[in-house]
C-alpha cells in the first residue's frame, strides 16, 4: 500500500541505463511518530508545564537525603542480610528448577508438542505477572515476611532463566544428542552429556545476572509486606524521613555494586 502511495522514482542515466530509486519513508515515519507522541500526551494527561514547575522538589528531597543518618546504619544490617538471603535462596532454587522446565519446553528435546506448548505458555504467564503482584499474593498465602518475597523471586527466576535456557537448548547442536539416543541412552542421559555442556556457561551466566537483578527487586518487595530492607524503606518514606531513606539507599547501592562486581568477574570467566 505504501509503495502505491509513494511510487519509486525512475531515473534514466546519460548512458541509457534506467535506475529505480525508492522513495524515502522518513517523512511518513516522522509524521506517525509525532502523531503517536501527541496521542500519548493526551491519553496520559502529561503536563510539561507541571513537570518544569515541580522538578525542583526532586532536588529538595535529594538535599534532605544528604547527609544520611549514619546512626541508622546498625538497624539496617539485619534487614539487608535478610534481603540478600531472600534473593540468593530464591535465585538459586529458581535456577535449579528452571533446568527441567526448560527441557520440557524445548521442542527438540521434548517431542510432545502439547507439553512443550503448555510449558512455554506457563513461563509466559509467569513473566507477565509483576514480581510485586506475585509477592502480594504470596503474603496472603504464606503471611508477611521473607517467605513471600522468596516465593516471588523464585517464580520470577524460573520464568526468566527458563525462557532463555529453552531457547539456548533449541539452538544447540543436536548431532551428539541424536547419536547417543541411537546408542540406547535415555533422553536425560543424552541431554546430560551432549546438550548440557553446550548451554552450561550461558546457563550459569544468566543465573548470576538474574541474581543481580533479584537483589534490587527484593529491596522493594517490603512495600507489600514481603520482608527485607524494603519494609524500612517504605516506613521511612511514609514518615518523610529522607535522611534515613538516604542511608538505606546508600547501603543498597554499595551492596548491589559489590554483588555486580563479583558476578561480572565470574560471568567473564564463564564466557
mmCIF file of C-alpha atoms in Angstrom:
data_model
loop_
_atom_site.group_PDB
_atom_site.id
_atom_site.type_symbol
_atom_site.label_atom_id
_atom_site.label_comp_id
_atom_site.label_asym_id
_atom_site.label_seq_id
_atom_site.Cartn_x
_atom_site.Cartn_y
_atom_site.Cartn_z
ATOM 1 C CA UNK A 1 0.000 0.000 0.000
ATOM 2 C CA UNK A 2 2.803 2.420 0.879
ATOM 3 C CA UNK A 3 4.585 1.605 -2.355
ATOM 4 C CA UNK A 4 1.467 2.752 -4.238
ATOM 5 C CA UNK A 5 1.248 5.988 -2.259
ATOM 6 C CA UNK A 6 4.984 6.631 -2.669
ATOM 7 C CA UNK A 7 5.956 5.115 -6.018
ATOM 8 C CA UNK A 8 9.606 4.647 -6.838
ATOM 9 C CA UNK A 9 11.305 7.316 -8.901
ATOM 10 C CA UNK A 10 12.633 6.184 -12.272
ATOM 11 C CA UNK A 11 15.899 7.869 -13.311
ATOM 12 C CA UNK A 12 17.384 7.470 -16.778
ATOM 13 C CA UNK A 13 21.173 7.867 -16.860
ATOM 14 C CA UNK A 14 23.029 9.534 -19.774
ATOM 15 C CA UNK A 15 24.229 6.106 -20.953
ATOM 16 C CA UNK A 16 20.612 4.994 -21.330
ATOM 17 C CA UNK A 17 20.538 2.793 -18.238
ATOM 18 C CA UNK A 18 17.379 3.068 -16.114
ATOM 19 C CA UNK A 19 17.741 3.186 -12.309
ATOM 20 C CA UNK A 20 14.818 2.831 -9.912
ATOM 21 C CA UNK A 21 15.205 4.989 -6.811
ATOM 22 C CA UNK A 22 12.914 4.116 -3.900
ATOM 23 C CA UNK A 23 11.143 6.956 -2.137
ATOM 24 C CA UNK A 24 12.348 7.685 1.380
ATOM 25 C CA UNK A 25 9.903 6.649 4.090
ATOM 26 C CA UNK A 26 11.471 9.002 6.646
ATOM 27 C CA UNK A 27 8.814 11.777 6.336
ATOM 28 C CA UNK A 28 5.895 9.389 6.896
ATOM 29 C CA UNK A 29 7.707 7.691 9.798
ATOM 30 C CA UNK A 30 8.344 11.063 11.446
ATOM 31 C CA UNK A 31 4.715 12.068 10.928
ATOM 32 C CA UNK A 32 3.444 8.836 12.521
ATOM 33 C CA UNK A 33 5.905 9.270 15.380
ATOM 34 C CA UNK A 34 4.687 12.832 16.073
ATOM 35 C CA UNK A 35 1.038 11.714 15.958
ATOM 36 C CA UNK A 36 1.749 8.872 18.411
ATOM 37 C CA UNK A 37 3.525 11.241 20.800
ATOM 38 C CA UNK A 38 0.592 13.649 20.661
ATOM 39 C CA UNK A 39 -1.914 10.853 21.341
ATOM 40 C CA UNK A 40 0.232 9.569 24.226
ATOM 41 C CA UNK A 41 0.319 13.028 25.811
ATOM 42 C CA UNK A 42 -3.464 13.334 25.508
ATOM 43 C CA UNK A 43 -4.165 9.857 26.908
ATOM 44 C CA UNK A 44 -1.745 10.111 29.855
ATOM 45 C CA UNK A 45 -2.584 13.761 30.690
ATOM 46 C CA UNK A 46 1.111 14.593 30.588
ATOM 47 C CA UNK A 47 1.674 18.194 31.653
ATOM 48 C CA UNK A 48 5.043 19.574 30.575
ATOM 49 C CA UNK A 49 4.436 22.840 32.446
ATOM 50 C CA UNK A 50 3.832 20.984 35.705
ATOM 51 C CA UNK A 51 6.995 18.953 35.105
ATOM 52 C CA UNK A 52 9.182 22.053 34.918
ATOM 53 C CA UNK A 53 7.321 23.674 37.808
ATOM 54 C CA UNK A 54 7.679 20.708 40.204
ATOM 55 C CA UNK A 55 11.060 19.291 39.153
ATOM 56 C CA UNK A 56 12.785 21.384 41.821
ATOM 57 C CA UNK A 57 11.079 19.251 44.502
ATOM 58 C CA UNK A 58 13.217 16.328 43.384
ATOM 59 C CA UNK A 59 16.365 18.242 44.283
ATOM 60 C CA UNK A 60 14.802 19.308 47.589
ATOM 61 C CA UNK A 61 14.342 15.636 48.517
ATOM 62 C CA UNK A 62 17.874 14.797 47.384
ATOM 63 C CA UNK A 63 19.184 17.639 49.526
ATOM 64 C CA UNK A 64 17.316 16.243 52.560
ATOM 65 C CA UNK A 65 18.866 12.821 51.981
ATOM 66 C CA UNK A 66 22.364 14.270 52.265
ATOM 67 C CA UNK A 67 23.981 13.665 54.640
ATOM 68 C CA UNK A 68 22.325 10.337 55.526
ATOM 69 C CA UNK A 69 21.637 9.330 59.134
ATOM 70 C CA UNK A 70 24.750 7.327 59.954
ATOM 71 C CA UNK A 71 23.341 6.334 63.338
ATOM 72 C CA UNK A 72 20.593 4.471 61.479
ATOM 73 C CA UNK A 73 23.102 2.058 59.896
ATOM 74 C CA UNK A 74 23.168 -0.593 62.709
ATOM 75 C CA UNK A 75 19.420 -1.120 62.301
ATOM 76 C CA UNK A 76 19.857 -1.885 58.595
ATOM 77 C CA UNK A 77 22.261 -4.817 58.740
ATOM 78 C CA UNK A 78 19.730 -7.468 59.705
ATOM 79 C CA UNK A 79 17.070 -6.447 57.104
ATOM 80 C CA UNK A 80 19.802 -6.082 54.467
ATOM 81 C CA UNK A 81 21.141 -9.578 55.136
ATOM 82 C CA UNK A 82 17.565 -10.898 55.051
ATOM 83 C CA UNK A 83 17.122 -9.243 51.627
ATOM 84 C CA UNK A 84 20.323 -10.837 50.304
ATOM 85 C CA UNK A 85 19.395 -14.254 51.702
ATOM 86 C CA UNK A 86 15.916 -13.957 50.205
ATOM 87 C CA UNK A 87 17.405 -13.100 46.810
ATOM 88 C CA UNK A 88 20.104 -15.768 46.949
ATOM 89 C CA UNK A 89 17.811 -18.602 48.010
ATOM 90 C CA UNK A 90 15.042 -17.661 45.576
ATOM 91 C CA UNK A 91 17.523 -17.234 42.703
ATOM 92 C CA UNK A 92 19.398 -20.487 43.393
ATOM 93 C CA UNK A 93 16.249 -22.574 43.805
ATOM 94 C CA UNK A 94 14.638 -20.944 40.766
ATOM 95 C CA UNK A 95 17.723 -21.544 38.595
ATOM 96 C CA UNK A 96 17.797 -25.241 39.577
ATOM 97 C CA UNK A 97 14.079 -25.735 38.905
ATOM 98 C CA UNK A 98 14.327 -23.830 35.597
ATOM 99 C CA UNK A 99 16.545 -26.562 34.114
ATOM 100 C CA UNK A 100 13.967 -29.416 33.965
ATOM 101 C CA UNK A 101 11.248 -26.931 32.997
ATOM 102 C CA UNK A 102 13.407 -25.699 30.096
ATOM 103 C CA UNK A 103 13.873 -29.309 28.996
ATOM 104 C CA UNK A 104 10.101 -29.743 28.908
ATOM 105 C CA UNK A 105 9.700 -26.513 26.925
ATOM 106 C CA UNK A 106 12.441 -27.254 24.374
ATOM 107 C CA UNK A 107 10.778 -28.728 21.294
ATOM 108 C CA UNK A 108 13.943 -30.547 20.161
ATOM 109 C CA UNK A 109 14.204 -32.455 23.474
ATOM 110 C CA UNK A 110 10.547 -32.930 24.335
ATOM 111 C CA UNK A 111 8.858 -34.464 21.299
ATOM 112 C CA UNK A 112 5.376 -33.954 22.754
ATOM 113 C CA UNK A 113 4.210 -30.755 21.096
ATOM 114 C CA UNK A 114 1.373 -30.050 23.536
ATOM 115 C CA UNK A 115 3.570 -30.469 26.645
ATOM 116 C CA UNK A 116 6.161 -28.130 25.130
ATOM 117 C CA UNK A 117 3.490 -25.561 24.231
ATOM 118 C CA UNK A 118 1.830 -25.701 27.657
ATOM 119 C CA UNK A 119 5.191 -25.290 29.416
ATOM 120 C CA UNK A 120 6.074 -22.281 27.263
ATOM 121 C CA UNK A 121 2.644 -20.804 27.949
ATOM 122 C CA UNK A 122 3.127 -21.189 31.726
ATOM 123 C CA UNK A 123 6.530 -19.495 31.516
ATOM 124 C CA UNK A 124 4.944 -16.636 29.555
ATOM 125 C CA UNK A 125 2.277 -16.184 32.230
ATOM 126 C CA UNK A 126 4.909 -16.100 34.996
ATOM 127 C CA UNK A 127 6.907 -13.484 33.082
ATOM 128 C CA UNK A 128 3.791 -11.383 32.583
ATOM 129 C CA UNK A 129 2.957 -11.201 36.302
ATOM 130 C CA UNK A 130 4.837 -8.343 38.037
ATOM 131 C CA UNK A 131 7.029 -9.503 40.919
ATOM 132 C CA UNK A 132 5.268 -7.118 43.306
ATOM 133 C CA UNK A 133 1.886 -8.649 42.447
ATOM 134 C CA UNK A 134 3.234 -12.169 42.980
ATOM 135 C CA UNK A 135 4.730 -11.100 46.321
ATOM 136 C CA UNK A 136 1.417 -9.551 47.352
ATOM 137 C CA UNK A 137 -0.438 -12.786 46.545
ATOM 138 C CA UNK A 138 2.227 -14.757 48.394
ATOM 139 C CA UNK A 139 1.730 -12.654 51.534
ATOM 140 C CA UNK A 140 -1.920 -13.739 51.634
ATOM 141 C CA UNK A 141 -0.866 -17.390 51.324
ATOM 142 C CA UNK A 142 2.292 -17.536 53.467
ATOM 143 C CA UNK A 143 1.816 -14.442 55.615
ATOM 144 C CA UNK A 144 4.030 -11.369 55.967
ATOM 145 C CA UNK A 145 7.781 -11.871 55.897
ATOM 146 C CA UNK A 146 10.644 -13.040 53.719
ATOM 147 C CA UNK A 147 8.898 -16.288 52.781
ATOM 148 C CA UNK A 148 6.548 -14.393 50.469
ATOM 149 C CA UNK A 149 9.441 -12.475 48.924
ATOM 150 C CA UNK A 150 11.426 -15.658 48.371
ATOM 151 C CA UNK A 151 8.480 -17.281 46.571
ATOM 152 C CA UNK A 152 8.054 -14.228 44.323
ATOM 153 C CA UNK A 153 11.752 -14.196 43.411
ATOM 154 C CA UNK A 154 11.706 -17.968 42.908
ATOM 155 C CA UNK A 155 8.848 -17.780 40.378
ATOM 156 C CA UNK A 156 10.378 -14.821 38.542
ATOM 157 C CA UNK A 157 13.729 -16.628 38.296
ATOM 158 C CA UNK A 158 12.083 -19.726 36.847
ATOM 159 C CA UNK A 159 10.280 -17.671 34.212
ATOM 160 C CA UNK A 160 13.362 -15.609 33.287
ATOM 161 C CA UNK A 161 16.001 -18.342 33.198
ATOM 162 C CA UNK A 162 13.583 -20.954 31.844
ATOM 163 C CA UNK A 163 12.747 -18.756 28.850
ATOM 164 C CA UNK A 164 16.379 -18.053 27.937
ATOM 165 C CA UNK A 165 17.506 -21.613 28.652
ATOM 166 C CA UNK A 166 14.974 -23.407 26.475
ATOM 167 C CA UNK A 167 15.856 -21.091 23.593
ATOM 168 C CA UNK A 168 19.540 -21.976 24.059
ATOM 169 C CA UNK A 169 18.656 -25.683 24.146
ATOM 170 C CA UNK A 170 16.629 -25.399 20.938
ATOM 171 C CA UNK A 171 19.610 -23.745 19.213
ATOM 172 C CA UNK A 172 22.128 -26.347 20.431
ATOM 173 C CA UNK A 173 23.932 -28.760 18.116
ATOM 174 C CA UNK A 174 21.859 -31.959 18.132
ATOM 175 C CA UNK A 175 24.382 -34.250 16.404
ATOM 176 C CA UNK A 176 25.892 -35.777 19.554
ATOM 177 C CA UNK A 177 22.482 -35.965 21.233
ATOM 178 C CA UNK A 178 20.961 -37.969 18.362
ATOM 179 C CA UNK A 179 23.990 -40.253 18.235
ATOM 180 C CA UNK A 180 23.696 -41.028 21.951
ATOM 181 C CA UNK A 181 19.973 -41.671 21.578
ATOM 182 C CA UNK A 182 20.733 -44.091 18.750
ATOM 183 C CA UNK A 183 23.207 -45.910 21.020
ATOM 184 C CA UNK A 184 20.418 -46.568 23.525
ATOM 185 C CA UNK A 185 20.959 -43.796 26.090
ATOM 186 C CA UNK A 186 17.880 -42.260 27.672
ATOM 187 C CA UNK A 187 16.741 -38.717 26.909
ATOM 188 C CA UNK A 188 18.093 -37.423 30.230
ATOM 189 C CA UNK A 189 21.442 -39.165 29.743
ATOM 190 C CA UNK A 190 21.776 -37.848 26.200
ATOM 191 C CA UNK A 191 20.888 -34.346 27.370
ATOM 192 C CA UNK A 192 23.370 -34.580 30.245
ATOM 193 C CA UNK A 193 26.356 -35.486 28.050
ATOM 194 C CA UNK A 194 25.501 -33.828 24.708
ATOM 195 C CA UNK A 195 23.384 -30.700 25.278
ATOM 196 C CA UNK A 196 24.048 -29.580 28.842
ATOM 197 C CA UNK A 197 27.806 -28.908 28.315
ATOM 198 C CA UNK A 198 26.870 -26.616 25.408
ATOM 199 C CA UNK A 199 24.425 -24.480 27.400
ATOM 200 C CA UNK A 200 26.165 -24.653 30.807
ATOM 201 C CA UNK A 201 28.281 -21.442 30.511
ATOM 202 C CA UNK A 202 25.301 -19.337 29.375
ATOM 203 C CA UNK A 203 23.080 -21.010 31.970
ATOM 204 C CA UNK A 204 25.427 -20.078 34.826
ATOM 205 C CA UNK A 205 25.997 -16.585 33.430
ATOM 206 C CA UNK A 206 22.249 -15.982 33.129
ATOM 207 C CA UNK A 207 21.698 -17.258 36.671
ATOM 208 C CA UNK A 208 24.293 -14.845 38.065
ATOM 209 C CA UNK A 209 22.819 -11.950 36.096
ATOM 210 C CA UNK A 210 19.337 -12.817 37.363
ATOM 211 C CA UNK A 211 20.637 -12.870 40.947
ATOM 212 C CA UNK A 212 21.973 -9.324 40.494
ATOM 213 C CA UNK A 213 18.561 -8.093 39.429
ATOM 214 C CA UNK A 214 16.777 -10.021 42.168
ATOM 215 C CA UNK A 215 18.743 -8.179 44.863
ATOM 216 C CA UNK A 216 17.314 -4.926 43.521
ATOM 217 C CA UNK A 217 13.810 -6.365 43.201
ATOM 218 C CA UNK A 218 13.923 -7.762 46.739
ATOM 219 C CA UNK A 219 14.665 -4.314 48.146
ATOM 220 C CA UNK A 220 11.202 -3.056 47.146
ATOM 221 C CA UNK A 221 9.194 -6.176 47.977
ATOM 222 C CA UNK A 222 8.805 -4.837 51.514
ATOM 223 C CA UNK A 223 6.196 -2.423 50.144
ATOM 224 C CA UNK A 224 3.741 -5.331 50.079
ATOM 225 C CA UNK A 225 4.944 -6.884 53.339
ATOM 226 C CA UNK A 226 7.374 -9.391 51.814
ATOM 227 C CA UNK A 227 10.131 -8.601 54.294
ATOM 228 C CA UNK A 228 13.670 -7.361 53.906
ATOM 229 C CA UNK A 229 15.004 -3.831 53.840
ATOM 230 C CA UNK A 230 12.032 -2.687 51.764
ATOM 231 C CA UNK A 231 9.922 -2.544 54.933
ATOM 232 C CA UNK A 232 12.238 0.069 56.432
ATOM 233 C CA UNK A 233 12.383 1.942 53.134
ATOM 234 C CA UNK A 234 8.600 2.095 52.976
ATOM 235 C CA UNK A 235 8.398 3.203 56.608
ATOM 236 C CA UNK A 236 10.987 5.968 56.172
ATOM 237 C CA UNK A 237 9.313 7.272 53.028
ATOM 238 C CA UNK A 238 5.945 7.211 54.757
ATOM 239 C CA UNK A 239 7.291 9.361 57.614
ATOM 240 C CA UNK A 240 9.127 11.647 55.145
ATOM 241 C CA UNK A 241 12.377 10.799 56.939
ATOM 242 C CA UNK A 242 14.565 11.328 53.896
ATOM 243 C CA UNK A 243 17.839 11.198 55.828
ATOM 244 C CA UNK A 244 17.030 7.590 56.758
ATOM 245 C CA UNK A 245 15.993 6.944 53.162
ATOM 246 C CA UNK A 246 19.394 8.237 52.059
ATOM 247 C CA UNK A 247 21.127 5.802 54.424
ATOM 248 C CA UNK A 248 19.053 2.879 53.131
ATOM 249 C CA UNK A 249 19.739 3.779 49.503
ATOM 250 C CA UNK A 250 23.453 4.172 50.204
ATOM 251 C CA UNK A 251 23.569 0.700 51.756
ATOM 252 C CA UNK A 252 21.664 -0.751 48.808
ATOM 253 C CA UNK A 253 23.891 0.936 46.230
ATOM 254 C CA UNK A 254 27.046 -0.355 47.923
ATOM 255 C CA UNK A 255 25.607 -3.867 48.262
ATOM 256 C CA UNK A 256 24.419 -4.060 44.662
ATOM 257 C CA UNK A 257 27.751 -2.673 43.421
ATOM 258 C CA UNK A 258 29.721 -5.337 45.297
ATOM 259 C CA UNK A 259 27.422 -8.130 44.085
ATOM 260 C CA UNK A 260 27.515 -6.887 40.492
ATOM 261 C CA UNK A 261 31.319 -6.634 40.555
ATOM 262 C CA UNK A 262 31.708 -10.197 41.839
ATOM 263 C CA UNK A 263 29.063 -11.509 39.453
ATOM 264 C CA UNK A 264 30.603 -9.743 36.460
ATOM 265 C CA UNK A 265 34.004 -11.254 37.294
ATOM 266 C CA UNK A 266 32.606 -14.799 37.325
ATOM 267 C CA UNK A 267 30.473 -14.203 34.232
ATOM 268 C CA UNK A 268 33.559 -13.121 32.276
ATOM 269 C CA UNK A 269 35.296 -16.305 33.399
ATOM 270 C CA UNK A 270 32.374 -18.384 32.143
ATOM 271 C CA UNK A 271 32.078 -16.757 28.705
#
